Short mmCIF file of C-alpha atoms and ligand atoms in Angstrom, two decimals:
data_model
loop_
_atom_site.label_atom_id
_atom_site.label_comp_id
_atom_site.label_asym_id
_atom_site.label_seq_id
_atom_site.Cartn_x
_atom_site.Cartn_y
_atom_site.Cartn_z
CA MET J 1473 -0.10 0.23 -0.04
CA SER J 1474 1.14 3.50 -1.19
CA SER J 1475 1.59 6.33 1.68
CA ALA J 1476 -1.34 8.14 -0.05
CA GLN J 1477 -3.27 5.07 0.25
CA GLN J 1478 -2.75 5.21 3.91
CA VAL J 1479 -4.25 8.81 3.87
CA GLU J 1480 -8.01 8.39 4.98
CA ASP J 1481 -8.81 10.69 2.77
CA THR J 1482 -10.93 13.04 4.71
CA THR J 1483 -13.09 14.99 1.67
CA LYS J 1484 -16.61 15.59 2.06
CA ASN J 1485 -18.46 15.27 -2.28
CA TYR J 1486 -21.62 16.39 -3.69
CA GLN J 1487 -23.58 16.29 -6.14
CA LEU J 1488 -26.49 18.30 -6.57
CA PHE J 1489 -30.43 18.63 -5.07
CA ILE J 1490 -32.85 17.85 -7.63
CA ASP J 1491 -36.57 17.41 -8.30
CA GLY J 1492 -35.64 14.82 -4.59
CA LYS J 1493 -32.83 13.37 -6.50
CA TRP J 1494 -28.62 13.42 -5.86
CA VAL J 1495 -26.92 14.16 -9.51
CA ASP J 1496 -24.42 15.79 -10.87
CA ALA J 1497 -24.21 18.71 -13.72
CA GLU J 1498 -25.11 17.62 -16.99
CA SER J 1499 -21.00 19.21 -17.59
CA GLY J 1500 -20.14 17.56 -14.91
CA LYS J 1501 -17.69 19.97 -13.88
CA THR J 1502 -17.20 20.28 -9.72
CA PHE J 1503 -15.09 23.26 -8.11
CA SER J 1504 -13.80 23.06 -4.45
CA THR J 1505 -14.32 24.62 -1.26
CA PRO J 1506 -11.53 25.20 0.98
CA ASN J 1507 -11.28 24.55 5.13
CA PRO J 1508 -11.05 29.19 5.32
CA ALA J 1509 -8.73 27.89 8.11
CA THR J 1510 -6.02 25.42 6.71
CA GLY J 1511 -6.87 26.99 3.02
CA GLU J 1512 -6.85 22.44 3.30
CA LEU J 1513 -9.95 21.07 0.68
CA LEU J 1514 -12.61 20.54 2.11
CA ALA J 1515 -14.88 19.94 0.11
CA GLU J 1516 -15.17 18.88 -4.38
CA VAL J 1517 -19.23 20.18 -5.34
CA ALA J 1518 -21.01 18.95 -8.18
CA GLU J 1519 -21.22 22.66 -10.22
CA ALA J 1520 -24.70 23.87 -11.71
CA ASP J 1521 -24.91 25.74 -14.61
CA LYS J 1522 -27.65 27.16 -17.06
CA VAL J 1523 -28.47 23.04 -17.80
CA ASP J 1524 -28.84 21.93 -14.15
CA ILE J 1525 -30.60 25.73 -13.44
CA ASP J 1526 -33.40 24.62 -16.25
CA LYS J 1527 -34.15 21.47 -14.25
CA ALA J 1528 -33.81 22.25 -11.45
CA VAL J 1529 -36.57 25.30 -12.43
CA SER J 1530 -38.34 23.27 -14.13
CA ALA J 1531 -39.08 20.17 -11.12
CA ALA J 1532 -39.51 23.38 -9.38
CA ARG J 1533 -42.23 24.31 -11.18
CA ARG J 1534 -43.89 20.74 -11.63
CA ALA J 1535 -44.20 20.07 -8.00
CA PHE J 1536 -45.76 23.66 -6.89
CA GLU J 1537 -48.67 22.54 -9.98
CA GLY J 1538 -48.64 18.99 -8.33
CA LYS J 1539 -48.44 17.67 -5.09
CA TRP J 1540 -47.01 20.94 -3.16
CA SER J 1541 -50.44 23.38 -4.11
CA LYS J 1542 -51.98 20.00 -3.21
CA MET J 1543 -50.86 19.52 0.61
CA SER J 1544 -52.87 20.96 2.61
CA ALA J 1545 -51.63 23.82 4.59
CA ARG J 1546 -51.47 21.62 8.24
CA ASP J 1547 -49.51 19.16 6.55
CA ARG J 1548 -46.43 21.70 4.82
CA GLY J 1549 -46.43 23.73 8.72
CA ARG J 1550 -45.58 19.92 9.67
CA LEU J 1551 -43.20 18.87 7.56
CA LEU J 1552 -41.49 22.46 8.00
CA TYR J 1553 -41.51 21.08 12.43
CA LYS J 1554 -40.42 17.83 11.23
CA LEU J 1555 -37.52 19.51 9.64
CA SER J 1556 -36.02 21.88 12.29
CA GLN J 1557 -36.09 19.12 14.65
CA LEU J 1558 -33.53 16.71 12.58
CA ILE J 1559 -31.90 20.24 11.90
CA ASP J 1560 -32.10 20.47 16.07
CA GLU J 1561 -30.88 16.81 16.63
CA HIS J 1562 -28.60 17.41 13.73
CA SER J 1563 -27.28 20.92 15.38
CA ALA J 1564 -23.33 19.31 16.62
CA GLU J 1565 -22.38 17.99 13.38
CA LEU J 1566 -24.23 21.19 11.25
CA ALA J 1567 -22.79 23.69 13.71
CA ALA J 1568 -19.34 21.96 13.10
CA ILE J 1569 -19.62 22.13 9.27
CA GLU J 1570 -20.84 25.50 9.41
CA THR J 1571 -16.95 26.32 11.39
CA ALA J 1572 -15.24 23.98 8.05
CA ASP J 1573 -16.90 25.36 5.16
CA ASN J 1574 -16.47 29.91 6.64
CA GLY J 1575 -14.29 29.66 9.32
CA LYS J 1576 -16.84 30.73 11.72
CA PRO J 1577 -15.79 29.61 15.93
CA ILE J 1578 -17.74 27.37 16.44
CA LYS J 1579 -19.52 29.12 20.04
CA GLU J 1580 -21.34 31.11 17.40
CA SER J 1581 -21.87 27.71 14.95
CA LEU J 1582 -23.39 25.58 17.64
CA TYR J 1583 -25.25 28.19 20.08
CA VAL J 1584 -26.12 31.23 17.61
CA ASP J 1585 -26.03 30.17 13.81
CA ILE J 1586 -28.04 26.04 14.34
CA PRO J 1587 -30.48 27.57 17.32
CA GLN J 1588 -31.37 30.25 14.79
CA VAL J 1589 -32.31 27.89 11.62
CA VAL J 1590 -34.75 26.06 14.22
CA GLU J 1591 -36.39 28.68 15.66
CA ASN J 1592 -36.83 30.21 12.25
CA PHE J 1593 -37.55 27.12 10.68
CA GLU J 1594 -40.22 26.19 13.91
CA TYR J 1595 -41.63 30.47 13.42
CA PHE J 1596 -42.11 29.45 10.02
CA ALA J 1597 -44.31 25.54 10.63
CA GLY J 1598 -46.77 28.01 12.30
CA TRP J 1599 -47.20 30.14 10.09
CA ALA J 1600 -48.29 27.89 7.77
CA THR J 1601 -52.47 27.05 8.39
CA LYS J 1602 -51.96 30.87 9.88
CA ILE J 1603 -51.92 32.84 6.61
CA GLU J 1604 -55.66 34.05 5.86
CA GLY J 1605 -57.16 36.57 2.53
CA GLU J 1606 -59.88 39.37 4.05
CA THR J 1607 -63.45 40.18 3.47
CA ILE J 1608 -63.72 44.11 2.42
CA PRO J 1609 -66.18 46.30 3.30
CA VAL J 1610 -67.48 47.15 -0.52
CA PRO J 1611 -70.70 49.07 -1.11
CA GLY J 1612 -73.86 47.97 -1.88
CA LYS J 1613 -74.99 43.74 -2.82
CA MET J 1614 -71.62 42.99 -3.33
CA PHE J 1615 -69.01 39.97 -1.59
CA ASN J 1616 -64.76 40.98 -2.19
CA TYR J 1617 -62.63 38.77 0.21
CA THR J 1618 -58.45 38.41 -0.64
CA LEU J 1619 -57.09 35.23 -1.20
CA ARG J 1620 -53.94 34.63 -0.64
CA GLU J 1621 -51.49 32.72 -2.56
CA PRO J 1622 -48.11 31.73 -3.16
CA ILE J 1623 -45.93 32.92 -5.66
CA GLY J 1624 -45.02 30.16 -7.54
CA VAL J 1625 -41.51 29.32 -8.09
CA CYS J 1626 -38.72 31.33 -5.97
CA GLY J 1627 -35.00 31.62 -6.86
CA GLN J 1628 -33.39 32.27 -3.95
CA ILE J 1629 -29.77 33.73 -3.89
CA ILE J 1630 -27.43 33.45 -0.57
CA PRO J 1631 -24.88 34.07 0.68
CA TRP J 1632 -21.33 32.61 2.57
CA ASN J 1633 -21.49 35.00 5.77
CA PHE J 1634 -24.30 32.68 7.25
CA PRO J 1635 -24.70 30.28 5.12
CA LEU J 1636 -27.35 28.37 7.25
CA LEU J 1637 -29.43 31.09 8.54
CA MET J 1638 -29.17 32.71 5.32
CA ALA J 1639 -30.79 29.57 3.64
CA ALA J 1640 -33.17 29.12 6.61
CA TRP J 1641 -34.51 32.67 6.66
CA LYS J 1642 -34.74 32.51 3.34
CA LEU J 1643 -36.46 28.41 2.75
CA ALA J 1644 -38.81 29.00 5.98
CA PRO J 1645 -41.32 31.51 4.58
CA ALA J 1646 -40.91 30.24 0.96
CA LEU J 1647 -42.48 26.57 1.86
CA ALA J 1648 -44.53 28.17 4.51
CA ALA J 1649 -46.78 30.21 1.36
CA GLY J 1650 -46.57 26.84 -0.51
CA ASN J 1651 -44.09 27.88 -2.92
CA THR J 1652 -41.36 25.71 -3.89
CA VAL J 1653 -37.41 26.88 -4.48
CA VAL J 1654 -34.41 26.87 -6.23
CA LEU J 1655 -31.64 27.38 -3.46
CA LYS J 1656 -28.01 28.77 -5.11
CA PRO J 1657 -25.83 29.02 -2.36
CA ALA J 1658 -22.88 30.27 -2.45
CA GLU J 1659 -19.85 29.03 -3.25
CA GLN J 1660 -17.55 29.86 -1.07
CA THR J 1661 -19.41 27.71 1.22
CA PRO J 1662 -21.98 25.64 -0.10
CA VAL J 1663 -21.23 22.31 2.27
CA GLY J 1664 -24.52 23.16 4.89
CA ALA J 1665 -26.67 23.57 2.62
CA MET J 1666 -26.11 19.96 0.70
CA GLU J 1667 -26.00 18.93 3.99
CA LEU J 1668 -29.89 20.69 4.32
CA ALA J 1669 -31.11 19.63 1.54
CA LYS J 1670 -30.12 15.92 2.48
CA LEU J 1671 -32.72 16.76 5.46
CA ILE J 1672 -35.23 17.97 3.69
CA GLN J 1673 -35.18 14.30 1.71
CA GLU J 1674 -35.07 12.78 5.35
CA ALA J 1675 -37.96 15.43 6.17
CA GLY J 1676 -39.92 13.94 3.19
CA PHE J 1677 -41.11 17.09 1.64
CA PRO J 1678 -42.24 15.92 -1.61
CA GLU J 1679 -39.66 15.62 -4.75
CA GLY J 1680 -39.15 19.76 -6.49
CA VAL J 1681 -40.12 21.09 -3.76
CA VAL J 1682 -35.91 22.75 -2.03
CA ASN J 1683 -33.89 21.97 -5.33
CA VAL J 1684 -30.26 23.09 -4.31
CA VAL J 1685 -28.50 24.23 -6.81
CA PRO J 1686 -24.95 25.29 -6.11
CA GLY J 1687 -22.22 27.21 -8.17
CA TYR J 1688 -20.88 29.92 -9.12
CA GLY J 1689 -22.37 33.78 -9.47
CA GLU J 1690 -21.92 34.63 -12.06
CA THR J 1691 -23.24 31.25 -13.76
CA ALA J 1692 -25.57 29.30 -11.85
CA GLY J 1693 -26.75 32.33 -10.19
CA ALA J 1694 -27.01 34.98 -12.70
CA ALA J 1695 -29.15 31.91 -14.30
CA LEU J 1696 -31.69 31.53 -11.46
CA ALA J 1697 -31.92 35.29 -10.87
CA GLY J 1698 -32.47 35.59 -14.93
CA HIS J 1699 -34.37 32.11 -15.44
CA PRO J 1700 -37.88 33.36 -17.33
CA GLY J 1701 -40.14 30.95 -15.09
CA ILE J 1702 -39.14 31.50 -11.38
CA ASP J 1703 -41.91 34.07 -10.61
CA LYS J 1704 -39.95 35.73 -7.60
CA VAL J 1705 -36.32 35.96 -6.74
CA ALA J 1706 -34.71 36.19 -3.24
CA PHE J 1707 -31.12 37.88 -2.81
CA THR J 1708 -28.94 38.52 0.02
CA GLY J 1709 -25.13 39.30 -0.89
CA SER J 1710 -23.15 42.46 -2.16
CA THR J 1711 -25.24 45.74 -3.26
CA GLU J 1712 -23.07 45.40 -6.12
CA VAL J 1713 -25.04 42.30 -7.40
CA GLY J 1714 -28.07 43.14 -5.94
CA LYS J 1715 -28.55 45.95 -8.72
CA LEU J 1716 -27.20 43.03 -11.25
CA ILE J 1717 -30.25 40.40 -10.34
CA ALA J 1718 -32.89 43.39 -9.75
CA LYS J 1719 -31.54 44.37 -13.07
CA SER J 1720 -32.24 40.97 -14.95
CA ALA J 1721 -35.94 39.90 -13.34
CA ALA J 1722 -36.47 43.31 -14.25
CA ASP J 1723 -36.17 41.50 -17.31
CA ASN J 1724 -39.42 38.85 -16.81
CA LEU J 1725 -40.47 41.53 -13.88
CA THR J 1726 -40.27 38.17 -12.04
CA LYS J 1727 -40.83 39.56 -8.37
CA VAL J 1728 -37.32 40.50 -6.43
CA SER J 1729 -37.02 40.27 -2.99
CA LEU J 1730 -33.06 41.92 -1.82
CA GLU J 1731 -30.85 42.47 1.24
CA LEU J 1732 -27.99 43.20 0.86
CA GLY J 1733 -24.98 45.69 2.31
CA GLY J 1734 -24.50 48.08 4.93
CA LYS J 1735 -21.85 50.73 7.05
CA ALA J 1736 -24.22 50.92 10.31
CA PRO J 1737 -23.39 53.27 12.46
CA ASN J 1738 -23.17 52.41 16.14
CA ILE J 1739 -22.85 55.89 18.26
CA VAL J 1740 -21.74 55.81 21.75
CA PHE J 1741 -22.78 58.68 23.57
CA ALA J 1742 -21.58 59.29 26.80
CA ASP J 1743 -24.15 59.17 28.74
CA SER J 1744 -23.88 55.49 28.14
CA ASP J 1745 -22.20 52.25 30.34
CA LEU J 1746 -18.79 52.68 28.74
CA ASP J 1747 -18.04 49.21 29.43
CA GLN J 1748 -21.64 48.07 26.80
CA ALA J 1749 -20.91 50.25 24.96
CA VAL J 1750 -17.38 48.59 24.25
CA ALA J 1751 -19.00 45.46 24.72
CA GLY J 1752 -21.54 46.41 22.10
CA ALA J 1753 -19.18 47.79 19.93
CA MET J 1754 -17.30 44.86 19.49
CA MET J 1755 -20.16 42.43 19.00
CA GLY J 1756 -21.16 45.28 16.39
CA ILE J 1757 -17.82 45.21 14.82
CA PHE J 1758 -16.33 41.93 15.64
CA TYR J 1759 -18.96 39.17 15.38
CA ASN J 1760 -18.38 36.79 12.46
CA GLN J 1761 -15.49 38.47 11.58
CA GLY J 1762 -16.79 41.29 10.96
CA GLN J 1763 -18.27 39.64 7.74
CA VAL J 1764 -22.48 40.84 8.73
CA CYS J 1765 -24.21 42.97 5.92
CA CYS J 1766 -25.36 44.99 9.40
CA ALA J 1767 -22.71 45.55 11.04
CA GLY J 1768 -21.20 48.67 12.99
CA SER J 1769 -19.16 50.15 11.67
CA ARG J 1770 -18.92 53.32 11.42
CA LEU J 1771 -18.40 53.75 15.33
CA PHE J 1772 -19.01 56.97 16.39
CA VAL J 1773 -18.09 58.65 19.99
CA GLU J 1774 -18.65 61.46 21.51
CA GLU J 1775 -15.71 63.98 22.11
CA SER J 1776 -16.17 64.03 25.31
CA VAL J 1777 -15.06 59.99 26.12
CA LYS J 1778 -13.38 59.49 23.36
CA ASP J 1779 -10.34 58.56 24.59
CA GLU J 1780 -11.67 56.80 27.30
CA PHE J 1781 -13.21 54.89 25.05
CA LEU J 1782 -11.11 54.09 22.35
CA SER J 1783 -8.58 53.18 25.01
CA LYS J 1784 -11.07 49.80 26.52
CA LEU J 1785 -11.77 48.88 23.37
CA SER J 1786 -8.19 48.51 22.47
CA GLU J 1787 -7.14 46.87 24.99
CA ARG J 1788 -10.34 44.23 24.70
CA ALA J 1789 -9.82 44.12 20.93
CA GLU J 1790 -6.28 43.23 21.20
CA ARG J 1791 -7.62 40.32 23.66
CA ILE J 1792 -9.69 38.44 21.42
CA ALA J 1793 -8.89 35.46 21.05
CA VAL J 1794 -7.97 34.71 17.13
CA GLY J 1795 -7.13 30.96 16.10
CA ASP J 1796 -8.95 28.40 15.88
CA PRO J 1797 -12.00 27.74 14.87
CA MET J 1798 -13.33 24.18 15.78
CA ASP J 1799 -12.16 26.04 19.34
CA LYS J 1800 -14.71 26.94 21.80
CA ALA J 1801 -12.10 28.88 23.04
CA THR J 1802 -11.91 30.78 20.09
CA GLN J 1803 -13.52 34.28 19.49
CA MET J 1804 -12.67 34.63 15.87
CA GLY J 1805 -11.89 32.37 13.43
CA PRO J 1806 -10.48 33.34 9.64
CA GLN J 1807 -12.28 35.37 6.39
CA VAL J 1808 -13.90 32.77 4.57
CA SER J 1809 -11.89 33.11 1.56
CA GLU J 1810 -8.32 34.04 0.31
CA GLU J 1811 -9.79 37.05 -1.58
CA GLN J 1812 -12.07 38.50 0.58
CA LEU J 1813 -8.41 39.33 3.43
CA ASN J 1814 -7.02 40.73 0.48
CA ARG J 1815 -9.72 42.78 0.11
CA ILE J 1816 -9.55 44.26 3.93
CA LYS J 1817 -5.49 44.19 3.31
CA GLY J 1818 -6.21 46.06 0.74
CA TYR J 1819 -8.24 48.44 2.62
CA VAL J 1820 -6.14 49.04 5.50
CA GLU J 1821 -3.16 50.81 3.29
CA ILE J 1822 -6.85 52.80 1.45
CA ALA J 1823 -7.68 54.04 5.10
CA ARG J 1824 -3.65 54.72 5.61
CA GLY J 1825 -3.36 56.55 2.98
CA GLU J 1826 -6.33 58.53 3.66
CA GLY J 1827 -4.81 59.51 6.72
CA ALA J 1828 -6.78 57.44 9.35
CA ALA J 1829 -3.82 55.94 12.61
CA VAL J 1830 -4.42 51.73 13.04
CA LEU J 1831 -4.56 52.15 16.28
CA VAL J 1832 -4.86 47.77 16.53
CA GLY J 1833 -4.73 45.34 14.17
CA GLY J 1834 -4.02 45.79 10.10
CA GLU J 1835 -2.25 42.41 9.99
CA SER J 1836 -2.57 38.83 10.43
CA PRO J 1837 -2.00 37.31 13.19
CA LYS J 1838 0.75 35.86 14.12
CA LEU J 1839 -0.34 31.84 13.77
CA GLU J 1840 1.33 28.52 14.80
CA GLY J 1841 1.40 24.84 12.43
CA ALA J 1842 -1.94 24.36 9.43
CA PHE J 1843 -3.61 28.03 10.73
CA GLN J 1844 -0.31 29.54 8.75
CA LYS J 1845 -2.04 29.53 5.60
CA GLY J 1846 -5.35 29.86 7.13
CA TYR J 1847 -7.31 33.19 6.33
CA PHE J 1848 -7.12 35.42 9.08
CA PHE J 1849 -7.27 38.79 10.26
CA ARG J 1850 -6.62 41.15 13.54
CA PRO J 1851 -9.73 42.65 14.96
CA THR J 1852 -9.26 45.92 13.80
CA ILE J 1853 -9.11 50.10 14.79
CA PHE J 1854 -9.06 52.85 13.22
CA ALA J 1855 -9.15 55.70 14.39
CA ASP J 1856 -9.47 59.81 13.66
CA VAL J 1857 -11.10 58.40 10.71
CA ASN J 1858 -14.75 61.05 8.74
CA ASN J 1859 -17.24 59.89 7.97
CA LYS J 1860 -16.55 60.93 4.43
CA MET J 1861 -13.34 59.11 3.31
CA ARG J 1862 -13.42 55.73 1.86
CA VAL J 1863 -13.48 53.64 5.02
CA ALA J 1864 -16.06 54.87 5.98
CA GLN J 1865 -18.55 54.99 3.06
CA GLU J 1866 -17.83 51.46 1.37
CA GLU J 1867 -18.94 47.92 2.96
CA ILE J 1868 -15.52 46.33 3.50
CA PHE J 1869 -16.75 43.20 5.08
CA GLY J 1870 -14.09 41.82 7.84
CA PRO J 1871 -13.17 42.80 11.06
CA VAL J 1872 -12.35 46.38 11.09
CA VAL J 1873 -13.61 49.19 12.47
CA SER J 1874 -13.65 52.69 11.55
CA VAL J 1875 -14.44 54.81 14.94
CA ILE J 1876 -15.57 59.19 14.12
CA SER J 1877 -16.40 61.23 16.93
CA PHE J 1878 -18.58 63.65 17.02
CA THR J 1879 -20.03 66.47 19.48
CA ASP J 1880 -23.71 67.35 18.81
CA GLU J 1881 -26.21 65.47 17.92
CA GLU J 1882 -27.94 67.46 14.99
CA ASP J 1883 -24.42 66.96 13.37
CA LEU J 1884 -24.20 63.47 14.31
CA ILE J 1885 -28.10 62.35 12.34
CA LYS J 1886 -26.65 63.65 9.26
CA GLN J 1887 -24.14 61.98 9.78
CA ALA J 1888 -24.46 58.79 10.26
CA ASN J 1889 -27.63 59.08 7.68
CA ASP J 1890 -24.69 60.21 5.69
CA THR J 1891 -24.89 56.99 3.53
CA ILE J 1892 -25.95 55.00 0.97
CA TYR J 1893 -27.04 52.47 2.60
CA GLY J 1894 -29.61 51.86 5.99
CA LEU J 1895 -29.56 48.54 7.33
CA SER J 1896 -29.05 48.58 11.34
CA ALA J 1897 -27.88 50.84 13.22
CA GLY J 1898 -27.26 50.82 17.12
CA ILE J 1899 -27.33 53.90 19.79
CA TRP J 1900 -25.04 54.08 23.11
CA THR J 1901 -26.87 55.55 25.49
CA GLN J 1902 -29.46 56.27 28.83
CA ASP J 1903 -31.65 59.59 27.53
CA ILE J 1904 -34.47 57.69 26.62
CA THR J 1905 -35.72 60.69 24.96
CA ARG J 1906 -32.92 61.00 22.75
CA ALA J 1907 -33.17 57.32 21.54
CA HIS J 1908 -35.78 57.21 20.18
CA ARG J 1909 -35.35 60.30 18.88
CA PHE J 1910 -32.88 58.86 17.14
CA ALA J 1911 -35.03 55.88 16.43
CA LYS J 1912 -37.33 57.34 14.28
CA GLU J 1913 -34.57 60.37 12.61
CA ILE J 1914 -32.25 57.46 11.41
CA LYS J 1915 -33.06 55.64 7.90
CA ALA J 1916 -32.05 51.95 8.35
CA GLY J 1917 -34.03 48.81 8.72
CA VAL J 1918 -33.49 47.82 12.20
CA VAL J 1919 -32.38 49.78 14.89
CA TRP J 1920 -31.03 48.16 18.43
CA ILE J 1921 -30.39 50.45 20.78
CA ASN J 1922 -28.04 49.83 24.01
CA THR J 1923 -27.39 46.12 22.67
CA TYR J 1924 -26.45 45.18 19.39
CA ASN J 1925 -27.49 42.15 16.90
CA MET J 1926 -30.08 40.81 17.46
CA PHE J 1927 -32.31 38.71 16.01
CA ASN J 1928 -35.94 36.86 16.69
CA ALA J 1929 -37.73 35.10 13.75
CA ALA J 1930 -40.63 37.30 14.63
CA SER J 1931 -38.52 40.44 13.99
CA PRO J 1932 -38.35 41.74 10.84
CA PHE J 1933 -35.34 42.31 9.26
CA GLY J 1934 -34.37 44.64 5.52
CA GLY J 1935 -32.77 47.86 4.59
CA TYR J 1936 -33.71 51.40 3.68
CA LYS J 1937 -32.23 52.99 0.47
CA GLN J 1938 -29.02 50.63 -1.45
CA SER J 1939 -29.58 48.21 1.87
CA GLY J 1940 -32.73 47.07 -1.08
CA TYR J 1941 -35.47 45.52 -0.11
CA GLY J 1942 -38.21 43.78 2.01
CA ARG J 1943 -38.50 42.57 5.23
CA GLU J 1944 -37.20 39.08 5.55
CA MET J 1945 -38.39 37.51 9.60
CA GLY J 1946 -41.15 37.61 11.18
CA ARG J 1947 -45.47 38.22 9.06
CA HIS J 1948 -43.41 40.66 6.49
CA ALA J 1949 -42.00 37.45 5.08
CA LEU J 1950 -44.43 35.99 3.91
CA ASP J 1951 -45.37 39.53 1.71
CA LEU J 1952 -42.51 38.27 0.20
CA TYR J 1953 -44.06 34.73 -0.68
CA THR J 1954 -47.33 35.45 -1.49
CA GLN J 1955 -50.06 37.71 -3.31
CA VAL J 1956 -53.27 38.27 -3.10
CA LYS J 1957 -56.65 37.96 -5.56
CA SER J 1958 -59.22 39.73 -5.01
CA VAL J 1959 -62.98 38.16 -5.57
CA TRP J 1960 -65.89 39.92 -6.25
CA VAL J 1961 -69.13 38.24 -6.21
CA ASP J 1962 -72.85 39.36 -7.01
CA LEU J 1963 -75.12 39.18 -4.21
CA SER J 1964 -77.65 40.60 -6.09
CA GLY J 1965 -78.90 38.33 -8.62
CA ARG J 1966 -79.46 41.45 -10.81
CA PRO J 1967 -78.03 41.51 -14.08
CA ILE J 1968 -75.39 44.31 -14.17
CA GLY J 1969 -77.97 47.61 -15.52
CA TRP J 1970 -75.04 49.75 -17.61
CA PHE J 1971 -75.83 49.14 -21.05
CA GLY J 1972 -79.41 50.80 -19.89
CA ASN J 1973 -80.97 47.01 -20.40
P1 ADP N 3339 -20.18 38.76 -1.62
O1 ADP N 3339 -19.27 39.66 -2.20
O2 ADP N 3339 -20.03 39.02 -0.23
O3 ADP N 3339 -19.07 37.05 -1.80
P2 ADP N 3339 -21.75 38.95 -3.84
O4 ADP N 3339 -23.31 39.59 -3.59
O5 ADP N 3339 -20.84 38.09 -5.00
O6 ADP N 3339 -21.31 38.98 -1.99
O7 ADP N 3339 -23.07 36.98 -3.35
C1 ADP N 3339 -24.05 36.95 -2.61
C2 ADP N 3339 -24.25 34.94 -3.82
O8 ADP N 3339 -24.46 36.10 -4.90
C3 ADP N 3339 -23.67 34.53 -3.89
O9 ADP N 3339 -24.68 33.34 -4.07
C4 ADP N 3339 -22.99 34.82 -4.89
O10 ADP N 3339 -22.68 33.05 -5.77
C5 ADP N 3339 -24.53 34.85 -6.07
N1 ADP N 3339 -23.73 36.58 -7.02
C6 ADP N 3339 -22.28 36.59 -7.23
N2 ADP N 3339 -22.66 37.16 -8.60
C7 ADP N 3339 -24.11 36.98 -9.06
C8 ADP N 3339 -24.59 37.24 -10.71
N3 ADP N 3339 -24.00 37.72 -11.28
N4 ADP N 3339 -26.03 37.21 -10.45
C9 ADP N 3339 -26.85 35.88 -9.80
N5 ADP N 3339 -25.30 35.68 -8.30
C10 ADP N 3339 -24.57 36.60 -8.17
#
């Protein structure tokens, strides 16, 4: 036996999941996905292209017009609930897969991502039987009511930062409302979605209701977004790609929902509990290696407490444990890919060029052994930033925070709103009047007061301005996946008299 044969091959292999079956891509092509902590190969995955997307869309259409539309709402809900339980039962394995594919600390996968995936399927399982129309009090001898119906075949394109959670945000409401789905995971993190497909199969969803087609954005993603056979496209990702998706959907007037980038202001007033605000600032920018669309990446600090705040923040940022994401003590793992790592490094140069000071970090950490090849970056704080700088206006998507000081509240609100984005915002203050005034004046879809990054399946999430349109989670998500039909019934039994008969 050669030594090569003795080494156990731990690479996972995945096919496409179309029409309830596991199949190779028509082209036979596959792509590889590395473990970002080491750069080593994690999985080899079938690469969907236009022809595979065509197959998946046809399967989803057949399922929509066939078994799925005949299934009762109760049975749909039961399937979703069963899926939530299966995910819960497999949470340890799924968390390990998520961490291996994305790089996020196992503590986050296990205690945040996977439980929220379970929560979302559970929550929307309950909605399946509660999607109702209305009766409208129209005048005369007429009866008018509405039917709330599924939209049809939904193309869903998701990003790599919360791979399984983003799949849950998309799938759960779509399925609860009776739609069928073609889901395209991100090429950087396809593995979790493929494992989820196995559980979807095990739960007993009819074939074709959910199809999972990993592949690249420019090929599989573009083919899905522009497909004339889909009725709706839902996308989470960058604003740049969101615009491409909206444009290609426009050709077929496909309905679109978009959850895009952000450059959230996280604002610290002098009257806040500074230790709490420091912890909130860290949660805002270092969670998930800063790869969060609602990251508090513009940290506005009131001038009078700036020095004290920054010294506390720097000291704590330096202490963040960066390293092996499988270690439960690790607080930050690697960035998802070499491309993202290089992008962040590029912004450090941009910040320096713009005159910002790199207070902490600004480089990769020195790690040992296999992790030397991982895509790690240190928690980084840019001080002396002003809101016009590129590092205050462009989404970096890394553990990099730009600190901007302020003195005047009115001017602060103007600066906080001076961005193309409007996804989220945070404020730290003991003054409730100010907190609520801010919540009203800020142009963002989510506001956190004395907290940050709070989510619940029942609470809507989505953006103002170029952060997208539509709200995911909560009952608002059902608006994205249903359409309203108005039905008129004559109660008089007489002919319409308009033309004089
Ligand atoms: P990021 O820039 O953070 O990698 P993207 O917005 O590029 O995020 O990717 C999010 C998702 O969009 C991924 O599933 C990716 O494959 C997909 N995608 C990228 N480009 C396109 C495109 N032109 N059309 C459709 N989907 C795309």
